[in-house]
Amino acid sequence: MARRPRSSTWLAERAVLVVNRLSRLLGRGEGTVIGGRAGLALDPTLLSGLARGRTVVLVSGTNGKTTTTALVAAGWGGPVAVNDTGSNMVQGHVAALAGRPGVPAALEVDESWLPGIAAATRPAVVVLLNLSRDQLDRANEVRRVALRWRDLCATLADTVVVANASDPLVAFAAETAPVVAWCDVATPWRLDAVSCPHCTAPLTFVPTGWSSDCGFAQPRSTTVLAEGSLSVDGLEVELDLALPGAVNRANAAFALTALARVGVDPRAAADRMAGVREVAGRYARRAWRGGEVRLVLAKNPAGFSAALEEVADAPGELWIAVNARVADGRDPSWLYDVPFERLAGRTVTCLGERRLDLATRLDYGGVAVRVADAVPDPPPGRPVTLVANYTAFQEWNARTAP
Amino acid sequence: MRVALLYPELLGTYGDGGNALVLAERARRRGRRVELVTVTLDQRLPAADLYLLGGGEDGPQRLAADLLRRGDLAARVADGARVFAVCAGLQVLGTSFAVEGDDRYDGVGLVAASTVRGGRRSVGDLAVRVGGRLLVGFENHGGVTRLADGVAPLGEVVRGRGSDGRRDGFVTERVVATYAHGPVLALNPWFADEVLAAVVGEELEPLSTVADRLYAERCARLGP
């Protein structure tokens, strides 16, 4: 294919900025998707042009993409181009890069877009967080994603793949990569990795790792996260995050490993990450209608199980909001893959368009429910922890925004 | 009464284990004891009054069919056990089904039904008229299932595609199957009680749960 002249990329970049600004002026949302589309129509190689000459870190996986990307950006120090509006396909990447020329980039990438985005941006690091069932009405097989990642990893000659060694599907994908920084972060979700991706025999899990009869086993890691300690490439790093829970400690471990591989000192980066209190509303504490609401996002069984561990004993009231729009996956069957039994003894206020599906699931799981057909007021003096899936979370983030 | 959930690690992609939970809980609330056993792929098939099969991906579905053909599910059913299957579980119980790389993979052959690949995937809400009532759920599969003469479908499709766009599932003396995957028994309390009553062998006392509201809401949305 003949190379396009530089001016075409320059023109496309300008088009992205102009359309983004126009779209914001016209009040059409965040303005990133529309602008990105206009730019791509002008120049199919736009993304590679925008990425050329920068250090790029890509972050993908079922859960933790947005938070880990935010931690990479915060830990890097200095200006970083980030697609922090939730747009994690090519349009969002184009918009993020066009908006911040010449600076390093931390981009979260939709799992199925990763091969194309990696080919276009030639990243220094690709972070592979985890793989589990999510939105099966759109992407119907988790293992197919693992296979596509595996093919991608085999081609990443100049890239460090930072990969979750505790997740057998990620290990299967990343083992083909020439350079891997393996991370042992204890991933509790195993329902999608019961059988070996190589030989289909049942995988054996012991506290020190997993293995299969065919010899496929958890790779030895250079980053190890334990209860009270974190070691990144052999360096002990103190982790004192404002973000709660084991999940975010794992996200930080991936982010620090990625940063170490692009030459950022992990200890200094960890200090900078400590200041991150919320990520696009996730974990935000909001004063709202005379009460206090803490927002937690959980989109799928693995994410929900992790969130339940964190909120099960939270003081005050527990509200859960579930929708089933296209962006959530239209099928709420996954509620039965979430171990809601963990909440036995609590009363949960059920909200969202699929509150009756949620209430039924909780009721059969032995959890007391209150179905709220209208948005209730927070009880005075009792904090509310609100767990919501994707579009329900967006609604609540907007509703409680200061 | 013993309910066995078969190979949830292979056939349990869509929260299908919820069906076991619903049956056990609806029995328990009526003061009846149900022993719930989960059968994993390294275990032999235990004796049970009811076997449950869920949905799954192509590879695991193939493995489940192999295990069930080798095991003695057919013999158990001949001895009086019942089976309730959804989605891939439905396909596995038939004579053959299509998976990636194989257009005609052998099923268990418990029911004279064969599944071929459909022109497009069937993904979306499903509503089926079963007797005088509506069964509501969600389907996500790529199969078209044809029944041999004499095999009765579960019902007529009101919304969605089911087995072939017109009818869904099948019913024999001891086997019931539908393409409505996942926790279809949670969405349809009346249907859960029919499955339960068939196993118990007697009529059940009425039971009111929050699922009644869910069922009414789904019927209002998906019904004719």
XYZ file of C-alpha atoms in Angstrom:
626
model
C 0.000 0.000 0.000
C 1.300 3.439 -0.871
C 2.105 5.682 2.053
C -0.157 8.592 2.520
C 1.452 12.007 2.726
C 1.854 13.418 6.237
C -0.512 16.266 5.533
C -3.423 13.844 5.414
C -2.786 12.761 9.021
C -2.387 16.368 10.065
C -5.697 17.218 8.398
C -7.380 14.266 10.086
C -6.056 15.337 13.492
C -7.487 18.784 13.005
C -10.793 17.241 11.932
C -10.960 15.208 15.138
C -10.412 18.261 17.298
C -12.878 20.407 15.398
C -15.607 17.788 15.382
C -15.041 17.011 19.067
C -15.401 20.654 19.960
C -18.459 20.998 17.760
C -20.058 17.919 19.267
C -19.475 19.254 22.785
C -20.897 22.631 21.801
C -23.955 20.927 20.386
C -24.366 19.051 23.637
C -23.942 15.576 22.153
C -22.397 13.894 25.171
C -18.663 13.694 25.777
C -17.842 14.323 22.170
C -15.151 11.676 21.733
C -16.874 8.993 19.686
C -18.264 11.358 17.057
C -14.955 13.174 16.561
C -13.030 9.922 16.325
C -15.340 8.614 13.628
C -14.971 11.724 11.501
C -11.163 11.484 11.764
C -11.085 7.821 10.814
C -13.166 8.474 7.758
C -10.455 10.892 6.637
C -7.475 8.650 7.294
C -7.491 4.959 8.136
C -3.891 5.148 9.353
C -4.733 8.049 11.649
C -4.244 6.105 14.872
C -0.774 4.843 13.902
C 0.191 8.362 12.877
C -0.969 9.782 16.186
C 0.816 7.058 18.173
C 4.117 7.307 16.286
C 7.026 8.490 18.434
C 5.227 8.158 21.783
C 5.502 5.613 24.547
C 2.150 3.803 24.616
C 0.776 1.517 27.336
C -2.373 -0.439 26.444
C -4.573 -1.976 29.148
C -7.152 -4.674 28.415
C -9.143 -7.320 30.262
C -12.673 -7.983 31.438
C -12.423 -6.037 34.699
C -10.254 -3.173 35.944
C -9.373 -1.544 32.606
C -10.465 1.984 33.461
C -9.007 1.968 36.970
C -5.684 0.409 35.951
C -5.339 2.884 33.072
C -5.999 5.762 35.470
C -3.384 4.355 37.868
C -0.823 4.083 35.047
C -1.491 7.713 34.099
C -1.325 8.940 37.702
C 1.806 6.934 38.460
C 3.642 8.083 35.340
C 3.762 11.697 36.530
C 3.509 14.567 34.048
C 1.048 14.828 31.172
C -0.334 11.548 29.794
C -2.923 11.056 27.064
C -5.748 8.915 28.480
C -9.101 7.823 27.052
C -10.809 8.504 30.354
C -14.320 9.027 29.022
C -15.050 5.302 28.836
C -14.661 5.161 25.048
C -12.276 2.211 24.688
C -12.495 1.470 20.976
C -10.539 3.109 18.153
C -12.565 6.326 18.131
C -11.795 6.936 21.807
C -8.090 6.277 21.245
C -7.902 8.664 18.311
C -9.684 11.356 20.283
C -7.416 10.876 23.332
C -4.208 11.066 21.291
C -5.311 13.967 19.105
C -6.164 15.932 22.237
C -2.680 15.487 23.795
C -0.002 15.549 21.094
C 3.512 14.386 21.878
C 2.970 12.982 25.388
C 3.015 9.346 26.544
C -0.290 7.500 26.332
C -2.171 5.141 28.639
C -5.128 3.659 26.780
C -7.736 1.182 27.933
C -8.797 -1.119 25.120
C -11.907 -3.215 24.638
C -10.876 -6.903 24.704
C -11.937 -7.649 21.156
C -10.331 -4.472 19.753
C -6.926 -5.199 21.270
C -5.247 -6.879 18.261
C -6.100 -4.000 15.908
C -5.217 -1.269 18.383
C -1.902 -2.945 19.257
C -1.002 -3.250 15.575
C -1.733 0.443 15.036
C -0.079 1.900 18.156
C 3.007 -0.369 18.519
C 2.820 -0.171 22.314
C 5.806 -0.398 24.655
C 3.624 -2.363 27.077
C 0.369 -4.298 26.810
C -1.279 -5.110 30.149
C -3.549 -8.192 30.160
C -5.568 -8.076 33.385
C -8.039 -10.969 33.350
C -10.664 -12.743 31.228
C -14.092 -13.861 32.369
C -17.691 -14.029 31.166
C -19.230 -10.666 30.354
C -22.013 -9.558 28.012
C -22.427 -12.970 26.435
C -25.221 -11.690 24.193
C -22.564 -9.715 22.298
C -19.318 -11.679 22.658
C -20.457 -15.205 23.188
C -17.295 -17.057 24.083
C -14.573 -16.036 26.534
C -12.123 -18.572 25.169
C -12.372 -17.146 21.686
C -11.068 -13.834 23.067
C -8.204 -15.710 24.754
C -7.293 -17.312 21.417
C -7.256 -13.972 19.607
C -5.034 -12.505 22.313
C -2.747 -15.525 21.989
C -2.336 -14.883 18.259
C -1.678 -11.209 18.983
C 0.935 -11.908 21.676
C 2.953 -14.052 19.279
C 3.425 -10.956 17.094
C 4.515 -8.520 19.850
C 8.276 -8.524 19.254
C 9.037 -5.036 20.617
C 6.460 -5.026 23.396
C 6.509 -6.156 27.016
C 3.336 -8.037 27.856
C 2.421 -7.508 31.510
C 0.201 -10.507 32.178
C -1.812 -11.946 35.027
C -0.170 -15.292 35.775
C -2.947 -16.215 38.226
C -5.561 -16.235 35.465
C -5.137 -19.393 33.338
C -6.860 -17.851 30.307
C -4.529 -14.835 30.376
C -1.521 -17.113 30.843
C -2.676 -19.153 27.833
C -2.878 -15.937 25.788
C 0.410 -14.395 26.932
C 2.669 -17.464 26.847
C 3.288 -16.898 23.122
C 4.738 -13.405 23.689
C 8.526 -12.996 23.356
C 8.755 -10.836 26.502
C 6.346 -11.278 29.414
C 6.382 -9.671 32.866
C 4.239 -12.162 34.785
C 2.240 -10.915 37.762
C 0.966 -13.121 40.570
C -1.970 -11.202 42.020
C -4.259 -13.995 43.314
C -7.333 -13.884 41.041
C -10.222 -15.474 42.933
C -12.617 -15.866 39.961
C -12.245 -19.369 38.478
C -15.571 -20.233 36.909
C -14.257 -19.540 33.404
C -11.003 -21.412 33.847
C -12.186 -24.745 35.178
C -10.808 -26.735 32.278
C -7.353 -26.400 30.746
C -7.286 -24.170 27.629
C -4.746 -26.584 26.095
C -6.070 -30.073 26.873
C -9.528 -29.449 28.493
C -8.603 -31.545 31.569
C -9.745 -29.983 34.852
C -7.251 -27.444 36.221
C -5.958 -27.947 39.723
C -5.782 -24.886 41.965
C -3.615 -24.830 45.085
C -2.594 -21.747 47.096
C 0.736 -21.592 45.278
C -0.783 -21.662 41.787
C -2.676 -23.687 39.215
C -1.658 -26.511 36.922
C -2.968 -28.963 34.347
C -2.195 -32.620 33.681
C -0.682 -31.691 30.307
C 2.055 -29.633 31.983
C 0.527 -26.207 31.440
C 0.984 -24.430 34.776
C 1.071 -21.025 36.382
C 4.196 -19.212 35.146
C 6.749 -17.999 37.661
C 6.128 -14.308 38.326
C 8.434 -11.320 38.642
C 5.720 -9.203 40.240
C 4.178 -10.753 43.338
C 1.319 -9.246 45.324
C 0.715 -10.777 48.755
C -1.478 -9.806 51.697
C 0.799 -7.090 53.044
C 3.525 -6.714 50.436
C 4.211 -6.049 46.791
C 7.347 -6.883 44.885
C 7.761 -5.402 41.385
C 10.596 -6.970 39.406
C 12.304 -7.819 42.700
C 11.834 -4.367 44.234
C 9.701 -4.109 47.407
C 7.103 -1.375 46.931
C 4.929 0.108 49.662
C 1.325 0.281 48.454
C -0.948 2.686 50.318
C -3.917 3.251 48.024
C -6.914 5.472 48.651
C -8.880 3.109 46.378
C -10.342 0.231 48.396
C -10.109 -3.529 48.141
C -7.856 -6.342 46.978
C -8.934 -5.759 43.380
C -7.409 -2.293 43.310
C -4.193 -3.531 44.909
C -3.998 -5.964 41.994
C -4.762 -3.177 39.498
C -1.960 -1.110 41.040
C 0.462 -4.040 40.838
C -0.192 -4.314 37.080
C 0.135 -0.539 36.636
C 3.439 -0.399 38.555
C 4.861 -3.309 36.580
C 3.928 -1.565 33.326
C 5.518 1.681 34.497
C 8.682 -0.071 35.651
C 9.041 -1.458 32.117
C 8.903 2.024 30.586
C 11.528 3.340 32.980
C 9.398 4.879 35.741
C 10.559 4.214 39.312
C 7.842 2.005 40.895
C 8.226 3.538 44.378
C 7.749 7.087 43.136
C 4.889 5.895 40.946
C 3.219 4.173 43.917
C 3.362 7.441 45.875
C 1.652 9.263 43.022
C -1.014 6.537 42.701
C -1.876 6.836 46.381
C -3.619 10.108 45.640
C -6.190 8.592 43.270
C -9.493 8.582 45.221
C -12.009 7.864 42.481
C -11.922 6.913 38.820
C -14.782 8.252 36.656
C -17.077 8.086 39.669
C -15.952 4.623 40.792
C -15.486 4.571 44.592
C -16.621 8.200 44.820
C -18.248 9.326 48.072
C -20.989 11.795 47.328
C -23.052 13.996 49.616
C -26.540 13.597 48.155
C -29.984 14.674 49.359
C -28.788 15.121 52.916
C -27.089 11.714 53.067
C -23.902 10.075 51.835
C -23.630 7.655 48.919
C -20.552 5.658 47.948
C -20.548 4.448 44.332
C -19.178 1.042 43.338
C -19.208 -0.279 39.755
C -19.655 -4.016 39.107
C -20.545 -5.231 35.628
C -20.261 -8.997 35.536
C -19.945 -12.059 37.791
C -16.203 -11.707 38.461
C -16.483 -7.978 39.096
C -19.535 -8.441 41.285
C -17.934 -11.172 43.402
C -14.959 -8.932 44.045
C -17.233 -5.981 44.856
C -19.328 -8.076 47.254
C -16.227 -8.967 49.249
C -15.585 -5.278 49.658
C -19.150 -4.117 50.464
C -20.663 -7.098 52.330
C -19.764 -5.682 55.732
C -19.979 -1.990 54.839
C -21.816 0.071 57.455
C -25.200 1.603 56.654
C -27.428 0.538 53.780
C -26.634 -1.521 50.716
C -28.377 -0.576 47.472
C -27.848 -2.468 44.215
C -28.943 -1.172 40.806
C -29.090 -3.407 37.714
C -29.988 -2.518 34.124
C -29.881 -4.736 31.026
C -29.401 -2.341 28.145
C -27.139 -3.067 25.162
C -24.046 -1.709 26.947
C -24.796 -3.899 29.974
C -25.630 -7.022 28.031
C -29.374 -7.491 27.523
C -29.521 -10.756 29.433
C -29.358 -10.533 33.243
C -28.975 -14.327 33.671
C -25.470 -13.661 34.997
C -27.017 -12.586 38.317
C -27.113 -16.311 39.142
C -23.337 -16.583 38.674
C -22.769 -13.974 41.389
C -22.394 -15.378 44.916
C -24.999 -13.036 46.428
C -25.384 -15.529 49.307
C -22.448 -13.583 50.748
C -24.990 -10.875 51.667
C -27.198 -13.160 53.813
C -28.314 -11.273 56.892
C -28.501 -7.905 55.138
C -31.472 -6.179 53.534
C -30.686 -4.985 50.034
C -32.587 -2.186 48.303
C -33.116 -3.267 44.673
C -32.994 -0.551 42.013
C -32.645 -0.171 38.263
C -34.670 -1.385 35.313
C -34.067 -5.041 36.232
C -34.657 -4.636 39.971
C -37.177 -7.493 39.984
C -34.632 -9.867 38.405
C -32.195 -8.797 41.106
C -34.761 -9.090 43.899
C -35.721 -12.597 42.746
C -32.077 -13.666 42.639
C -31.405 -12.274 46.122
C -34.592 -13.765 47.546
C -33.679 -17.251 46.294
C -30.217 -16.698 47.745
C -31.631 -16.021 51.205
C -31.047 -12.259 51.197
C -33.844 -9.934 52.372
C -34.930 -7.423 49.727
C -36.765 -4.150 49.382
C -37.834 -3.323 45.824
C -37.646 0.423 45.178
C -39.892 1.411 42.270
C -38.897 5.065 42.681
C -35.514 6.493 43.657
C -35.516 6.576 47.465
C -33.932 9.222 49.662
C -30.827 8.170 51.577
C -31.574 7.568 55.258
C -30.217 10.396 57.399
C -27.124 9.467 59.357
C -26.616 6.124 57.591
C -24.216 5.953 54.660
C -25.401 4.176 51.522
C -23.137 1.890 49.503
C -24.514 1.686 45.976
C -23.295 -1.089 43.679
C -24.429 -0.701 40.073
C -23.736 -2.237 36.687
C -22.620 -0.166 33.731
C -25.522 2.026 32.588
C -27.083 2.027 36.059
C -23.755 3.273 37.390
C -23.680 6.067 34.813
C -27.151 7.147 35.903
C -26.190 7.191 39.560
C -22.888 8.899 38.874
C -24.777 11.686 37.097
C -27.612 11.771 39.640
C -25.291 12.236 42.627
C -22.715 14.441 40.874
C -21.897 17.552 42.880
C -35.603 -35.967 46.632
C -32.272 -35.515 44.971
C -31.516 -32.983 42.221
C -28.221 -33.317 40.356
C -26.756 -30.365 38.502
C -24.588 -31.862 35.762
C -21.178 -30.470 34.839
C -21.783 -26.801 35.668
C -18.175 -26.085 34.671
C -19.051 -27.208 31.136
C -22.735 -26.342 30.935
C -23.289 -23.322 33.125
C -22.360 -20.333 31.040
C -25.533 -18.345 31.547
C -26.212 -18.661 35.255
C -27.930 -21.969 34.525
C -27.087 -23.213 38.007
C -29.860 -20.861 39.128
C -32.418 -23.485 38.123
C -31.112 -25.884 40.758
C -31.201 -23.162 43.397
C -34.787 -22.237 42.506
C -36.060 -25.829 42.660
C -34.356 -26.498 45.978
C -35.581 -23.260 47.504
C -39.189 -23.655 46.317
C -39.243 -27.143 47.783
C -37.629 -26.048 51.037
C -40.150 -23.242 51.552
C -42.881 -25.849 51.379
C -41.190 -27.905 54.051
C -39.832 -30.490 51.639
C -36.240 -31.585 51.649
C -34.208 -31.470 48.478
C -30.664 -32.694 48.329
C -28.739 -30.709 45.741
C -25.660 -32.391 44.274
C -23.263 -30.833 41.812
C -21.630 -33.339 39.487
C -18.259 -32.251 38.151
C -16.633 -33.705 35.075
C -14.308 -36.001 37.013
C -17.226 -37.637 38.882
C -19.470 -40.575 38.027
C -23.141 -39.904 37.461
C -24.893 -40.378 40.827
C -28.469 -41.610 41.200
C -30.937 -38.712 41.270
C -34.614 -37.961 40.792
C -33.920 -35.023 38.507
C -30.894 -34.099 36.390
C -30.331 -30.523 35.266
C -28.350 -29.473 32.203
C -27.361 -25.915 31.303
C -25.874 -24.028 28.376
C -22.242 -23.847 27.293
C -19.647 -23.083 24.665
C -18.916 -25.436 21.746
C -15.881 -27.256 23.175
C -17.373 -27.890 26.612
C -20.685 -28.934 25.008
C -18.875 -31.605 23.027
C -17.103 -32.839 26.164
C -20.397 -32.928 28.088
C -21.993 -34.999 25.317
C -19.070 -37.466 25.438
C -19.360 -37.805 29.214
C -23.124 -38.297 29.124
C -22.983 -40.827 26.305
C -20.394 -42.860 28.195
C -22.231 -42.496 31.519
C -25.595 -44.020 32.174
C -27.968 -41.060 31.896
C -30.190 -42.981 29.483
C -30.354 -45.921 31.893
C -31.206 -43.632 34.811
C -34.010 -42.066 32.839
C -35.293 -45.514 31.863
C -35.352 -46.270 35.600
C -37.603 -43.274 36.249
C -35.313 -40.270 36.660
C -36.282 -36.995 34.971
C -34.223 -34.427 33.066
C -34.656 -30.695 32.632
C -32.298 -29.121 30.079
C -31.754 -25.694 28.575
C -29.841 -24.377 25.558
C -26.754 -26.533 24.822
C -28.212 -29.049 27.283
C -31.226 -29.382 24.981
C -28.970 -30.038 21.990
C -26.882 -32.591 23.882
C -29.956 -34.687 24.736
C -30.857 -35.062 21.043
C -29.389 -37.453 18.504
C -26.891 -34.993 16.992
C -25.852 -31.337 17.006
C -23.482 -28.999 15.168
C -20.405 -27.488 16.807
C -17.398 -25.657 15.441
C -15.517 -28.029 13.167
C -18.238 -30.693 13.125
C -21.695 -30.449 11.589
C -22.948 -33.722 13.039
C -21.673 -34.496 16.514
C -23.346 -37.359 18.368
C -25.693 -36.417 21.185
C -26.944 -38.618 24.019
C -29.920 -39.667 21.892
C -32.419 -39.511 24.729
C -34.880 -37.670 22.481
C -35.332 -37.941 18.691
C -34.282 -34.368 17.992
C -31.397 -33.165 15.836
C -29.805 -29.748 15.715
C -28.151 -28.107 12.723
C -26.470 -24.733 12.488
C -28.921 -21.899 11.852
C -28.372 -19.175 9.284
C -27.804 -16.683 12.081
C -27.445 -16.764 15.843
C -30.636 -16.502 17.861
C -29.994 -13.950 20.593
C -32.705 -12.155 22.507
C -35.843 -12.403 24.572
C -37.853 -15.577 24.133
C -41.510 -16.139 24.993
C -43.208 -19.489 24.448
C -46.858 -20.450 24.889
C -46.869 -23.659 26.937
C -50.392 -24.973 27.385
C -52.376 -21.887 28.269
C -49.468 -20.061 29.881
C -46.458 -18.069 28.854
C -42.862 -19.170 29.465
C -40.461 -16.215 29.330
C -36.685 -16.126 29.101
C -33.630 -15.286 27.034
C -32.004 -17.350 24.290
C -28.475 -17.234 22.866
C -27.614 -20.087 20.504
C -26.797 -20.835 16.873
C -28.872 -23.984 16.415
C -32.061 -24.979 14.632
C -33.567 -28.071 16.238
C -35.895 -30.433 14.358
C -38.045 -32.950 16.158
C -38.815 -36.400 14.759
C -42.469 -37.311 14.219
C -44.136 -38.068 17.497
C -41.875 -35.869 19.635
C -43.858 -33.005 21.153
C -42.443 -29.486 21.301
C -42.583 -27.657 24.624
C -44.664 -24.875 23.073
C -45.276 -22.305 20.364
C -42.917 -19.350 20.027
C -44.587 -15.994 20.693
C -41.397 -13.944 20.650
C -37.831 -14.858 19.672
C -36.883 -17.997 17.711
C -36.696 -21.044 19.987
C -35.990 -24.300 18.120
C -36.940 -23.198 14.605
C -38.730 -19.863 14.775
C -42.115 -21.486 15.386
C -41.721 -23.924 18.231
C -39.430 -24.289 21.197
C -37.953 -27.226 23.066
C -39.442 -30.668 23.579
C -41.365 -32.690 26.158
C -41.333 -36.438 26.577
C -42.590 -38.489 29.491
C -39.533 -37.665 31.602
C -37.537 -35.077 29.680
C -38.293 -31.364 29.313
C -36.066 -28.935 27.415
C -36.165 -25.305 26.247
C -33.864 -22.829 24.541
C -34.704 -20.288 27.257
C -31.344 -20.550 28.979
C -30.049 -19.565 32.365
C -32.350 -19.277 35.308
C -35.563 -19.829 33.314
C -37.119 -21.460 36.375
C -36.486 -18.261 38.359
C -38.346 -16.197 35.769
C -41.267 -18.649 35.590
C -42.339 -19.780 39.057
C -45.323 -21.716 37.681
C -43.019 -23.701 35.422
C -40.547 -24.373 38.232
C -43.448 -25.800 40.227
C -44.521 -28.011 37.323
C -41.014 -29.460 37.076
C -40.944 -29.916 40.845
C -44.432 -31.441 41.028
C -43.558 -33.974 38.350
C -40.599 -35.128 40.443
C -42.511 -35.141 43.732
C -45.416 -36.917 42.049
C -48.110 -34.807 43.683
C -49.616 -31.349 43.551
C -47.759 -28.635 45.461
C -49.155 -26.063 47.882
C -49.272 -22.517 46.443
C -46.204 -20.405 47.202
C -45.913 -16.668 46.850
C -42.502 -15.118 46.142
C -41.051 -11.936 44.663
C -40.577 -13.984 41.473
C -44.346 -13.650 40.892
C -43.865 -9.918 40.325
C -40.918 -10.550 38.042
C -42.957 -13.035 35.997
C -45.862 -10.590 35.656
C -43.500 -7.825 34.563
C -41.750 -10.005 31.957
C -45.077 -11.287 30.589
C -46.385 -7.736 30.248
C -43.232 -6.842 28.328
C -42.791 -9.937 26.174
C -46.299 -11.343 25.834
C -48.588 -10.993 22.806
